[in-house]
């Protein structure tokens, strides 16, 4: 089941108000060596009988896939029983008035700090709760429940000529008490947007760069594509033969930790039901693990790990961004990207990613 509420304001007026609650059944079927997944939102008893009957019939018509099976139950064992604190007990007390007051406060703060250059400000808040119970015919049972809150301010300002820089600031948390104040979000949005005023082109030259930490996902995401079991099995990964080898600078360590309390990616088990575990994916530049689910583990003939990332952590360093900037003297500080993509197949991108990851670490390892 899932509940989602969204409100946005523009020019001190509600621009968008949405609320949706959904319940559904997702079923994965393994029939005579064949596999399919089916969903329905009609949970009436008689309707479910027909749904399951038709799903089984449809699955029997598919081609066989000998690698599609339920995981070996031994991988269900060892699941942690810790409370990840993914549910805000105060969520049931969050009222429509609270939501409107928050979004209006964010908008007002952005306008106040934006000054006379502001063309428009849009503020929005979103929150929700998610609950899911999973059970398999070979013994797995698991329940997941979580809450989330989001607050965003987006601003457009007038620059010289027809230039209209746009910036934003946001907060995303599991517990409402951890949300940054409306003033912090609104002021941050205004400062980030106004910092774009008066931007000029630079001459073509080779410069060192620093990537702001909140944009690292755009770069790291391309690197992670090559770490999935599917990419390796489909020969779409430049890292396929690199396990145990150096793939980046020794200052780069990447940890996957599913046990961070109130973490946005925290979990006790993955989509296959495999017990979650903390893993060092890259240790001082050396590739240690891949993300391999049960299905691609069977195809590759290797042990499954986890199907996808949980909370990715790069251990912090000791220097501030300002100190790093002084060392670089002249360079580019990247606060956002427009377009772009990556090729997880070509080996030539390994060197490109290695260079970028070094630069990412210069910012993250403060």
Coordinates of N, CA, C and O in Angstrom, one line a residue, residues 106 110 122-124 150-155 167-172 180-193 212 214:
X106 N 8.2 28.2 3.0 CA 9.3 28.0 2.1 C 9.3 29.0 1.0 O 10.3 29.7 0.6
X110 N 12.0 32.1 0.3 CA 12.7 32.3 -1.0 C 12.5 33.7 -1.6 O 13.4 34.3 -2.1
X122 N 8.5 28.8 -7.2 CA 7.6 27.7 -6.9 C 8.1 26.9 -5.8 O 9.3 26.5 -5.7
X123 N 7.2 26.7 -4.8 CA 7.6 25.9 -3.6 C 6.6 24.7 -3.6 O 5.5 24.8 -3.9
X124 N 7.2 23.6 -3.2 CA 6.3 22.4 -3.1 C 6.8 21.5 -2.0 O 7.9 21.5 -1.6
X150 N 9.4 15.6 1.7 CA 10.2 16.4 0.7 C 9.7 17.8 0.7 O 8.5 18.1 0.8
X151 N 10.6 18.8 0.7 CA 10.3 20.2 0.5 C 11.3 20.8 -0.5 O 12.5 20.5 -0.4
X152 N 10.8 21.5 -1.4 CA 11.6 22.1 -2.5 C 11.2 23.5 -2.8 O 10.0 23.9 -2.8
X153 N 12.2 24.3 -3.1 CA 12.0 25.7 -3.6 C 12.8 25.8 -4.9 O 13.9 25.5 -5.0
X154 N 12.1 26.4 -5.9 CA 12.7 26.6 -7.2 C 12.5 28.1 -7.6 O 11.4 28.6 -7.4
X155 N 13.6 28.7 -8.1 CA 13.5 30.2 -8.4 C 14.1 30.5 -9.7 O 15.1 29.8 -10.2
X167 N 17.5 28.1 -10.2 CA 18.1 27.3 -9.2 C 17.1 26.7 -8.3 O 15.9 27.1 -8.3
X168 N 17.6 25.9 -7.4 CA 16.7 25.2 -6.5 C 17.4 24.8 -5.2 O 18.6 24.7 -5.2
X169 N 16.6 24.5 -4.2 CA 17.1 23.9 -2.9 C 16.1 22.9 -2.4 O 14.9 23.1 -2.7
X170 N 16.5 21.9 -1.7 CA 15.5 20.9 -1.2 C 15.9 20.3 0.1 O 17.0 20.4 0.5
X171 N 15.0 19.6 0.6 CA 15.2 18.7 1.8 C 14.4 17.4 1.7 O 13.3 17.5 1.2
X172 N 15.0 16.3 2.0 CA 14.4 15.0 1.9 C 14.7 14.2 3.1 O 15.9 14.0 3.4
X180 N 15.1 20.4 7.2 CA 15.6 21.7 7.4 C 14.5 22.7 7.5 O 13.4 22.5 7.0
X181 N 14.8 23.8 8.1 CA 13.7 24.9 8.3 C 13.3 25.5 7.0 O 14.1 25.5 6.0
X182 N 12.1 26.0 6.9 CA 11.7 26.6 5.6 C 12.6 27.8 5.3 O 12.9 28.0 4.1
X183 N 13.1 28.5 6.2 CA 14.1 29.6 5.9 C 15.4 29.1 5.3 O 15.9 29.7 4.4
X184 N 15.9 27.9 5.8 CA 17.1 27.4 5.3 C 16.9 27.0 3.8 O 17.8 27.2 3.0
X185 N 15.7 26.4 3.5 CA 15.5 25.9 2.1 C 15.3 27.1 1.2 O 15.8 27.2 0.1
X186 N 14.4 28.1 1.7 CA 14.2 29.3 0.9 C 15.4 30.1 0.6 O 15.7 30.6 -0.5
X187 N 16.2 30.4 1.7 CA 17.4 31.2 1.6 C 18.4 30.4 0.7 O 19.1 31.1 -0.1
X188 N 18.5 29.1 0.9 CA 19.5 28.4 0.1 C 19.1 28.4 -1.4 O 20.0 28.6 -2.2
X189 N 17.8 28.4 -1.7 CA 17.4 28.5 -3.1 C 17.8 29.8 -3.7 O 18.3 29.9 -4.8
X190 N 17.5 30.9 -2.9 CA 17.8 32.3 -3.4 C 19.3 32.4 -3.6 O 19.7 33.0 -4.6
X191 N 20.1 32.0 -2.6 CA 21.5 32.2 -2.8 C 22.1 31.4 -3.9 O 23.0 31.9 -4.7
X192 N 21.6 30.2 -4.1 CA 22.2 29.4 -5.2 C 21.8 30.0 -6.6 O 22.6 30.0 -7.5
X193 N 20.5 30.5 -6.6 CA 20.1 31.1 -7.9 C 20.8 32.4 -8.2 O 21.3 32.6 -9.3
X212 N 30.2 19.5 -6.9 CA 29.5 19.7 -5.6 C 28.9 18.3 -5.2 O 28.4 17.5 -6.0
X214 N 26.3 17.2 -3.9 CA 24.9 16.8 -4.2 C 24.7 16.4 -5.7 O 23.7 15.9 -6.1

